[in-house]
Coordinates of C-alpha atoms in Angstrom, one line a residue:
X1 CA 122.0 86.0 69.6
X2 CA 119.3 83.4 70.3
X3 CA 115.8 84.8 70.6
X4 CA 113.4 83.8 73.4
X5 CA 110.3 82.3 71.7
X6 CA 107.3 83.2 73.8
X7 CA 104.7 80.5 74.4
X8 CA 102.2 82.8 76.1
X9 CA 98.7 82.8 74.7
X10 CA 97.7 86.5 75.2
X11 CA 94.1 85.6 74.4
X12 CA 93.7 83.0 77.1
X13 CA 91.4 83.4 80.1
X14 CA 94.3 82.9 82.5
X15 CA 96.3 85.7 80.8
X16 CA 93.2 88.0 80.9
X17 CA 92.6 87.4 84.6
X18 CA 96.3 87.9 85.5
X19 CA 96.3 91.1 83.4
X20 CA 93.3 92.5 85.2
X21 CA 94.8 91.7 88.6
X22 CA 98.1 93.4 87.8
X23 CA 96.4 96.4 86.1
X24 CA 94.5 96.9 89.3
X25 CA 97.7 96.8 91.3
X26 CA 99.4 99.3 88.9
X27 CA 96.4 101.6 89.1
X28 CA 96.7 101.6 92.9
X29 CA 100.4 102.4 92.6
X30 CA 99.7 105.4 90.3
X31 CA 97.1 106.7 92.8
X32 CA 99.5 106.4 95.7
X33 CA 102.3 108.1 93.9
X34 CA 100.0 110.9 92.8
X35 CA 98.8 111.3 96.3
X36 CA 102.4 111.4 97.6
X37 CA 103.2 114.1 95.1
X38 CA 100.1 116.3 95.5
X39 CA 98.1 115.6 98.7
X40 CA 98.8 118.8 100.7
X41 CA 96.7 121.0 103.0
X42 CA 95.2 124.1 101.4
X43 CA 96.9 126.1 104.2
X44 CA 100.4 124.8 103.3
X45 CA 99.9 125.5 99.6
X46 CA 98.6 129.0 100.4
X47 CA 101.5 129.7 102.7
X48 CA 104.0 128.7 99.9
X49 CA 102.4 131.2 97.5
X50 CA 102.4 134.0 100.1
X51 CA 106.1 133.8 100.6
X52 CA 106.8 133.5 96.9
X53 CA 108.2 129.9 96.9
X54 CA 107.7 127.5 94.0
X55 CA 106.1 124.1 94.5
X56 CA 108.3 121.1 94.0
X57 CA 106.8 120.1 90.7
X58 CA 107.7 123.5 89.2
X59 CA 111.2 123.4 90.7
X60 CA 111.8 120.1 89.0
X61 CA 110.3 121.3 85.7
X62 CA 112.7 124.3 85.7
X63 CA 115.7 122.3 86.8
X64 CA 115.6 119.2 84.5
X65 CA 116.5 119.4 80.8
X66 CA 113.3 119.3 78.7
X67 CA 112.1 116.0 77.5
X68 CA 114.5 114.0 79.6
X69 CA 113.5 111.2 82.0
X70 CA 113.5 111.5 85.8
X71 CA 114.2 108.3 87.8
X72 CA 112.5 109.0 91.1
X73 CA 113.9 107.3 94.2
X74 CA 111.6 106.1 97.0
X75 CA 108.5 108.3 96.2
X76 CA 106.5 106.3 98.8
X77 CA 109.0 106.4 101.6
X78 CA 107.2 106.8 105.0
X79 CA 103.9 105.9 103.5
X80 CA 101.4 105.3 106.3
X81 CA 104.0 106.2 109.0
X82 CA 104.1 109.0 111.5
X83 CA 100.7 110.7 110.9
X84 CA 100.4 109.4 107.3
X85 CA 101.1 112.8 105.8
X86 CA 104.9 112.8 105.6
X87 CA 104.8 111.9 101.9
X88 CA 108.1 110.7 100.4
X89 CA 109.6 111.3 103.8
X90 CA 109.3 115.0 103.0
X91 CA 111.8 114.8 100.1
X92 CA 111.3 114.5 96.3
X93 CA 114.4 112.9 94.9
X94 CA 115.8 111.0 92.0
X95 CA 118.3 110.9 89.1
X96 CA 117.8 113.4 86.3
X97 CA 119.6 115.2 83.5
X98 CA 120.6 118.8 84.2
X99 CA 122.5 120.8 81.6
X100 CA 123.3 117.5 79.9
X101 CA 124.7 115.8 83.0
X102 CA 123.2 113.0 85.1
X103 CA 122.9 114.1 88.7
X104 CA 121.2 113.1 91.9
X105 CA 118.5 115.6 92.8
X106 CA 117.0 116.2 96.3
X107 CA 114.2 118.7 96.9
X108 CA 112.8 119.4 100.4
X109 CA 109.0 119.8 100.3
X110 CA 108.2 122.8 102.5
X111 CA 104.4 122.0 102.2
X112 CA 105.1 118.9 104.4
X113 CA 105.7 119.9 108.0
X114 CA 107.8 122.9 106.8
X115 CA 110.4 120.6 105.4
X116 CA 111.2 119.1 108.9
X117 CA 113.4 116.0 108.9
X118 CA 112.0 112.8 110.2
X119 CA 114.0 109.6 110.9
X120 CA 113.0 108.3 107.4
X121 CA 114.0 111.7 105.9
X122 CA 117.5 111.1 107.2
X123 CA 117.5 107.5 105.9
X124 CA 116.4 108.7 102.5
X125 CA 119.1 111.3 102.5
X126 CA 121.7 108.8 103.3
X127 CA 120.4 106.5 100.6
X128 CA 120.7 109.4 98.1
X129 CA 124.3 110.0 99.2
X130 CA 125.1 106.3 98.8
X131 CA 123.8 106.5 95.2
X132 CA 126.0 109.6 94.6
X133 CA 129.1 107.8 96.0
X134 CA 128.6 104.4 94.4
X135 CA 127.8 105.9 91.0
X136 CA 130.0 109.1 91.1
X137 CA 127.0 111.3 90.4
X138 CA 127.0 115.0 91.3
X139 CA 124.5 116.1 94.0
X140 CA 122.0 118.9 93.5
X141 CA 120.1 119.9 96.6
X142 CA 117.2 122.4 96.6
X143 CA 117.1 122.9 100.3
X144 CA 114.2 124.2 102.5
X145 CA 114.3 122.5 105.9
X146 CA 113.1 123.5 109.3
X147 CA 115.6 121.0 110.8
X148 CA 115.0 117.9 112.8
X149 CA 111.4 117.0 113.9
X150 CA 112.2 117.5 117.6
X151 CA 109.7 115.0 119.1
X152 CA 111.6 112.2 117.4
X153 CA 115.1 113.7 117.9
X154 CA 116.4 110.6 119.6
X155 CA 115.8 108.6 116.4
X156 CA 117.5 111.3 114.3
X157 CA 120.6 112.5 116.1
X158 CA 123.2 110.2 117.7
X159 CA 123.9 106.9 115.8
X160 CA 126.1 105.9 112.9
X161 CA 123.2 105.9 110.5
X162 CA 121.5 109.0 111.9
X163 CA 121.8 112.7 111.0
X164 CA 125.4 113.2 111.7
X165 CA 126.3 110.7 109.0
X166 CA 124.8 113.0 106.4
X167 CA 127.6 115.5 107.0
X168 CA 130.3 112.8 107.3
X169 CA 129.1 111.6 103.9
X170 CA 129.3 115.1 102.5
X171 CA 132.9 115.3 103.6
X172 CA 133.7 111.9 102.0
X173 CA 131.9 112.9 98.8
X174 CA 134.1 116.1 98.7
X175 CA 137.2 113.9 99.2
X176 CA 136.0 111.7 96.3
X177 CA 135.7 114.8 94.1
X178 CA 131.9 114.4 93.8
X179 CA 130.4 117.9 93.1
X180 CA 127.8 119.1 95.6
X181 CA 125.6 122.1 94.7
X182 CA 123.0 123.5 97.0
X183 CA 120.3 126.1 96.5
X184 CA 119.1 127.6 99.8
X185 CA 115.4 128.2 99.1
X186 CA 114.0 128.4 102.7
X187 CA 115.1 128.0 106.3
X188 CA 118.3 125.9 106.7
X189 CA 118.4 125.5 110.4
X190 CA 121.0 123.6 112.6
X191 CA 121.7 120.4 110.6
X192 CA 120.3 122.1 107.5
X193 CA 122.9 124.8 107.9
X194 CA 125.7 122.3 107.9
X195 CA 124.1 120.5 104.9
X196 CA 124.4 123.8 102.9
X197 CA 127.7 124.9 104.3
X198 CA 129.4 121.6 103.5
X199 CA 128.5 121.9 99.8
X200 CA 131.0 123.0 97.2
X201 CA 128.8 125.9 96.0
X202 CA 125.7 127.6 97.5
X203 CA 123.1 129.6 95.7
X204 CA 121.1 131.7 98.2
X205 CA 117.6 133.0 97.5
X206 CA 116.5 136.5 98.5
X207 CA 113.5 136.9 100.7
X208 CA 113.1 133.4 102.1
X209 CA 116.5 131.7 102.1
X210 CA 118.2 131.7 105.4
X211 CA 121.1 129.7 106.9
X212 CA 121.8 129.6 110.7
X213 CA 122.8 127.2 113.4
X214 CA 120.1 128.4 115.7
X215 CA 117.0 130.2 114.5
X216 CA 115.4 133.4 115.9
X217 CA 113.5 131.6 118.7
X218 CA 116.6 129.8 119.9
X219 CA 118.7 133.0 119.7
X220 CA 116.1 134.8 121.8
X221 CA 115.9 132.1 124.4
X222 CA 119.7 131.7 124.6
X223 CA 120.9 135.3 124.4
X224 CA 117.8 137.6 124.6
X225 CA 118.6 139.0 121.2
X226 CA 115.6 139.7 118.9
X227 CA 116.5 139.2 115.3
X228 CA 114.7 138.3 112.0
X229 CA 115.5 135.2 110.0
X230 CA 116.9 137.5 107.2
X231 CA 119.0 139.5 109.6
X232 CA 120.3 136.3 111.2
X233 CA 121.1 134.3 108.0
X234 CA 119.8 135.9 104.8
X235 CA 121.6 136.1 101.5
X236 CA 122.9 139.7 102.0
X237 CA 124.7 138.6 105.2
X238 CA 126.1 135.3 103.8
X239 CA 127.0 136.5 100.3
X240 CA 128.5 139.9 101.3
X241 CA 129.8 139.4 104.9
X242 CA 130.2 135.9 106.1
X243 CA 131.1 134.3 102.8
X244 CA 129.0 131.2 103.6
X245 CA 127.1 131.6 100.3
X246 CA 128.5 132.1 96.8
X247 CA 125.6 133.2 94.5
X248 CA 122.8 135.6 95.2
X249 CA 119.4 134.8 93.6
X250 CA 116.4 137.1 93.3
X251 CA 113.9 134.2 93.6
X252 CA 113.5 130.4 93.2
X253 CA 113.5 130.5 89.4
X254 CA 116.6 132.6 89.3
X255 CA 118.3 130.3 91.8
X256 CA 117.5 127.2 89.6
X257 CA 118.9 128.9 86.5
X258 CA 122.1 129.5 88.4
X259 CA 122.2 125.9 89.5
X260 CA 121.8 124.8 85.9
X261 CA 124.8 127.0 84.9
X262 CA 126.9 125.6 87.7
X263 CA 126.1 122.0 86.7
X264 CA 126.9 123.0 83.0
X265 CA 130.3 124.3 84.3
X266 CA 131.3 121.0 85.8
X267 CA 134.1 119.0 84.1
X268 CA 132.6 116.5 81.7
X269 CA 131.7 113.1 83.0
X270 CA 134.1 110.3 82.1
X271 CA 131.6 107.4 81.8
X272 CA 132.7 103.8 81.8
X273 CA 131.4 102.5 78.6
X274 CA 131.3 98.7 78.0
X275 CA 130.8 97.6 74.4
X276 CA 127.3 98.9 73.6
X277 CA 124.9 97.8 70.9
X278 CA 122.3 99.9 69.2
X279 CA 119.2 99.8 71.5
X280 CA 116.3 97.8 70.1
X281 CA 112.8 97.2 71.7
X282 CA 111.8 93.7 72.8
X283 CA 110.0 91.6 70.2
X284 CA 107.1 91.4 72.7
X285 CA 105.1 94.2 74.3
X286 CA 106.4 94.9 77.9
X287 CA 102.8 95.4 79.0
X288 CA 102.2 91.7 78.4
X289 CA 104.1 91.2 81.7
X290 CA 100.7 92.1 83.3
X291 CA 99.2 88.9 82.0
X292 CA 102.2 86.7 82.5
X293 CA 102.8 87.1 86.2
X294 CA 100.3 84.9 88.1
X295 CA 97.7 86.4 90.5
X296 CA 98.9 84.0 93.2
X297 CA 102.5 84.6 94.1
X298 CA 103.1 80.8 94.7
X299 CA 102.0 79.8 91.2
X300 CA 105.1 78.9 89.1
X301 CA 105.8 80.4 85.6
X302 CA 108.7 80.6 83.3
X303 CA 110.7 83.8 84.1
X304 CA 112.1 83.7 80.6
X305 CA 108.7 85.1 79.5
X306 CA 109.5 88.2 81.6
X307 CA 113.1 88.5 80.3
X308 CA 111.8 88.4 76.7
X309 CA 109.9 91.6 77.4
X310 CA 112.7 93.4 79.1
X311 CA 115.8 92.8 76.9
X312 CA 116.7 94.2 73.5
X313 CA 115.3 92.1 70.6
X314 CA 114.2 89.5 73.2
X315 CA 117.7 88.0 72.6
X316 CA 119.2 85.9 75.4
X317 CA 122.1 83.5 75.6
X318 CA 121.0 80.9 78.2
X319 CA 124.0 79.8 80.2
X320 CA 124.0 76.2 81.4
X321 CA 120.3 75.9 80.4
X322 CA 120.0 72.2 81.3
X323 CA 121.9 72.4 84.6
X324 CA 120.4 73.8 87.8
X325 CA 117.3 74.8 85.8
X326 CA 115.5 76.5 88.7
X327 CA 117.9 79.4 88.2
X328 CA 118.0 81.0 84.8
X329 CA 121.4 82.7 84.0
X330 CA 122.4 84.3 80.7
X331 CA 123.5 87.3 78.7
X332 CA 121.4 90.0 77.1
X333 CA 121.3 93.8 76.4
X334 CA 119.0 96.4 77.9
X335 CA 118.9 99.7 75.9
X336 CA 122.1 98.6 74.3
X337 CA 124.0 97.9 77.6
X338 CA 125.3 94.4 78.2
X339 CA 124.0 92.6 81.3
X340 CA 124.3 89.3 82.9
X341 CA 120.9 88.2 84.2
X342 CA 120.1 85.8 87.1
X343 CA 116.4 85.0 87.5
X344 CA 114.5 82.5 89.6
X345 CA 112.4 79.7 88.1
X346 CA 111.9 77.9 91.5
X347 CA 113.8 77.2 94.7
X348 CA 117.5 77.2 94.7
X349 CA 119.1 73.8 94.6
X350 CA 122.9 73.0 95.1
X351 CA 123.3 72.9 91.3
X352 CA 121.5 76.3 90.9
X353 CA 123.9 77.9 93.4
X354 CA 127.0 76.4 91.8
X355 CA 125.8 77.6 88.4
X356 CA 125.2 81.1 89.8
X357 CA 128.7 81.2 91.3
X358 CA 130.3 80.4 88.0
X359 CA 128.2 82.8 86.0
X360 CA 128.8 85.7 88.4
X361 CA 132.6 85.1 88.2
X362 CA 132.5 85.1 84.4
X363 CA 130.5 88.4 84.4
X364 CA 132.7 90.0 87.0
X365 CA 135.8 88.9 85.1
X366 CA 134.5 90.4 81.9
X367 CA 133.2 93.7 83.4
X368 CA 129.5 92.9 82.7
X369 CA 126.9 94.4 85.1
X370 CA 124.6 92.0 86.8
X371 CA 120.8 92.0 87.0
X372 CA 119.0 89.8 89.6
X373 CA 115.3 89.1 89.1
X374 CA 113.9 87.7 92.3
X375 CA 110.9 85.3 92.7
X376 CA 112.3 83.1 95.3
X377 CA 111.0 81.2 98.3
X378 CA 114.6 80.2 99.4
X379 CA 117.0 77.2 99.2
X380 CA 115.8 73.6 99.0
X381 CA 115.8 71.9 102.5
X382 CA 116.0 68.3 103.6
X383 CA 118.5 65.6 104.5
X384 CA 119.3 64.7 100.9
X385 CA 120.2 68.2 100.0
X386 CA 122.3 68.8 103.1
X387 CA 124.2 65.6 102.2
X388 CA 124.8 67.1 98.7
X389 CA 126.2 70.3 100.3
X390 CA 123.4 72.9 99.8
X391 CA 124.8 74.9 102.6
X392 CA 128.3 75.2 101.2
X393 CA 127.0 75.7 97.7
X394 CA 124.7 78.5 99.0
X395 CA 127.8 80.0 100.7
X396 CA 129.6 80.1 97.4
X397 CA 126.7 81.9 95.7
X398 CA 126.3 84.4 98.5
X399 CA 130.1 85.0 98.6
X400 CA 130.1 85.6 94.9
X401 CA 127.1 88.0 95.0
X402 CA 128.6 90.0 97.9
X403 CA 132.1 90.4 96.4
X404 CA 131.3 90.9 92.7
X405 CA 132.9 94.2 91.8
X406 CA 130.7 95.1 88.8
X407 CA 127.4 97.1 89.2
X408 CA 124.5 95.0 90.5
X409 CA 120.8 95.7 90.0
X410 CA 117.9 93.9 91.7
X411 CA 114.3 93.5 90.8
X412 CA 111.9 91.8 93.2
X413 CA 109.2 90.5 90.8
X414 CA 107.4 88.1 93.1
X415 CA 108.5 86.4 96.3
X416 CA 111.7 87.3 98.2
X417 CA 112.0 85.1 101.2
X418 CA 114.7 83.9 103.5
X419 CA 118.2 83.2 102.3
X420 CA 116.9 83.5 98.8
X421 CA 116.7 87.2 99.3
X422 CA 120.4 87.3 100.2
X423 CA 121.6 84.9 97.5
X424 CA 119.7 86.9 94.9
X425 CA 121.3 90.2 95.9
X426 CA 118.8 91.7 98.4
X427 CA 119.3 95.1 99.9
X428 CA 122.0 93.8 102.3
X429 CA 124.2 92.9 99.4
X430 CA 124.5 96.5 98.1
X431 CA 122.9 96.4 94.6
X432 CA 123.3 99.9 93.0
X433 CA 119.5 100.0 92.9
X434 CA 116.7 97.7 94.0
X435 CA 113.0 97.8 93.0
X436 CA 109.9 95.9 93.6
X437 CA 106.8 95.2 91.6
X438 CA 103.4 95.9 93.3
X439 CA 102.7 92.2 93.6
X440 CA 106.0 91.5 95.4
X441 CA 106.3 90.0 98.9
X442 CA 109.3 90.0 101.2
X443 CA 110.1 88.3 104.5
X444 CA 111.9 85.5 106.3
X445 CA 109.2 83.2 104.9
X446 CA 105.7 83.4 103.7
X447 CA 102.9 83.7 106.2
X448 CA 101.5 80.2 105.5
X449 CA 104.9 78.7 105.9
X450 CA 105.6 80.6 109.1
X451 CA 102.3 79.5 110.6
X452 CA 102.8 75.9 109.7
X453 CA 106.3 76.0 111.3
X454 CA 105.0 77.4 114.5
X455 CA 102.2 74.9 114.7
X456 CA 104.6 72.0 114.1
X457 CA 106.9 73.3 116.8
X458 CA 104.1 73.7 119.3
X459 CA 102.8 70.2 118.6
X460 CA 106.3 68.8 119.1
X461 CA 106.6 70.6 122.4
X462 CA 103.1 69.3 123.5
X463 CA 104.1 65.7 122.7
X464 CA 107.3 66.0 124.7
X465 CA 105.3 67.3 127.6
X466 CA 102.7 64.6 127.3
X467 CA 100.0 67.1 126.3
X468 CA 97.4 66.6 123.5
X469 CA 98.1 68.1 120.1
X470 CA 96.5 71.4 119.1
X471 CA 92.8 71.4 118.2
X472 CA 91.6 72.9 115.0
X473 CA 90.4 76.0 116.9
X474 CA 93.9 76.4 118.5
X475 CA 95.6 75.9 115.1
X476 CA 93.4 78.6 113.6
X477 CA 94.1 81.0 116.5
X478 CA 97.8 80.6 115.8
X479 CA 97.5 80.6 112.0
X480 CA 95.3 83.7 111.4
X481 CA 97.4 86.4 113.2
X482 CA 100.7 85.1 111.7
X483 CA 99.3 85.2 108.2
X484 CA 97.7 88.6 108.7
X485 CA 101.0 90.0 110.1
X486 CA 103.0 88.6 107.2
X487 CA 100.5 90.1 104.8
X488 CA 100.8 93.5 106.4
X489 CA 104.6 93.6 106.8
X490 CA 105.6 91.5 103.8
X491 CA 103.9 93.6 101.0
X492 CA 105.6 96.0 98.6
X493 CA 104.1 99.1 100.2
X494 CA 105.5 98.2 103.7
X495 CA 108.9 97.6 102.2
X496 CA 109.0 100.9 100.2
X497 CA 107.6 102.9 103.2
X498 CA 110.6 101.7 105.2
X499 CA 113.1 102.3 102.4
X500 CA 114.0 98.7 101.9
X501 CA 113.9 99.4 98.2
X502 CA 114.2 102.4 95.8
X503 CA 110.6 102.3 94.8
X504 CA 107.7 100.2 93.4
X505 CA 107.7 99.9 89.6
X506 CA 105.0 99.5 87.0
X507 CA 106.2 96.2 85.4
X508 CA 105.6 97.7 81.9
X509 CA 108.1 100.5 82.6
X510 CA 110.8 98.3 84.2
X511 CA 112.9 98.0 81.1
X512 CA 113.2 101.8 80.8
X513 CA 114.0 102.2 84.5
X514 CA 116.8 99.6 84.1
X515 CA 118.2 101.4 81.2
X516 CA 118.4 104.7 83.1
X517 CA 119.9 103.0 86.1
X518 CA 122.6 101.3 84.1
X519 CA 123.5 104.6 82.4
X520 CA 123.7 106.3 85.8
X521 CA 125.9 103.6 87.2
X522 CA 128.4 104.0 84.4
X523 CA 129.4 107.4 85.7
X524 CA 131.6 105.3 88.1
X525 CA 134.3 102.9 87.0
X526 CA 132.9 99.5 86.1
X527 CA 135.0 98.1 89.0
X528 CA 134.6 100.0 92.2
X529 CA 136.8 97.6 94.0
X530 CA 139.6 95.2 93.0
X531 CA 138.5 92.0 91.2
X532 CA 138.8 89.0 93.4
X533 CA 137.0 86.7 95.8
X534 CA 137.4 85.3 99.3
X535 CA 137.5 81.6 100.2
X536 CA 135.0 79.4 98.5
X537 CA 134.3 76.3 100.6
X538 CA 134.8 73.4 98.2

């Protein structure tokens, strides 16, 4: 295969400045993730020790096969929301290897509000279930939840994407023959009780594991009966009398060892394996991406330089290289897996969209997974391009992206604005996984563009009404809050806090994350729906 020849001068002043800027962003990211993992009150930590529970880090250490990677999902969910201390939405989760099997792991963190479920905890749980269903991955849940956070119950309870959907999904996962294994390691109250009971197999921990629809306070209020959590829903009751639980564990470590045995007892995974090559590292150091990506998101650069540091051997077959050049399309391998890559090199023109549509159809026809690398301000606008049919060509591309039946993966490496987000497989188009880099920005449009649009509209209205145009002071009064709001709500941390993505990545580690994600996706058939498309407007 042809090799991308890099033209980057790694000794240039521009490279150095870019690198320093990205390294600062990555260091901030590491700090935030470490804070999300470990910032807990001394009281909460001491309480965990008193009752004999293991911390989340230790649970994961015992559960995962040694020296295997863990692909964490949404570690910064709920960052800055609620009281700013519901780290990761109260759940550590990701894809890991347990007894040789790739599984989705969810661990309630009892040191965060006693494991209470907030609205974003529910959203994260639903996201994890979607990952299980789309990729046919078993679910392992280490449960310790005080139930819904009652002050926000109206945001958790009634709607199609609220708490009840978790149990609906569990029923559908069971119908799809996706294994669900739960270890009850604390209180599983109300919805938590259903979450455990709807699993295939339940491991129940002595001493602090309890399952009940209503806890002791509710039982006392409703019936006047005084009862302890263990009497109401402990492992002796549920393993020996009710039959709710299946395995009795002496402590957390014992429970995790049983879970590992149960995962090892599952039927072997039948992975969809497209023709795979021996993995090879890129010719160029992936950390050089730090110096390639400009400090200013609007500064153009050749996205092939990034591709060269992501793909095996830096080899890339450039499809229609001379046609629609603002969209790079082509074939490569990542950790030996074949991928079709679509990556932005500018705004989308009609030719770019037509090129993308053809390329997606070819990949879909051949069963090749798709990787979208976004750095896009949107589609080109103007009378000339409307005459050329940019709207109908954009429709073709969006149609092809939406209906492609092979696994899709999306990386937002810079801007992600407007219809460009949709056409390049944003969250609404169901990529199997979507990540952002710490420099990324997302929104209907950039703050500067939004401000200029509003200023133009206001001046047009003033002219129609016979009023004078805006003064410089009035323009600045409009411009400043719009830009500040876009900066706040368009950055990567705001996105990841709201679970618009699966996490912010260190650019230097992106290649390995993509390899893990592709491997996980191949637990499902390459085609999860029949091959075919709707009507393309010609």
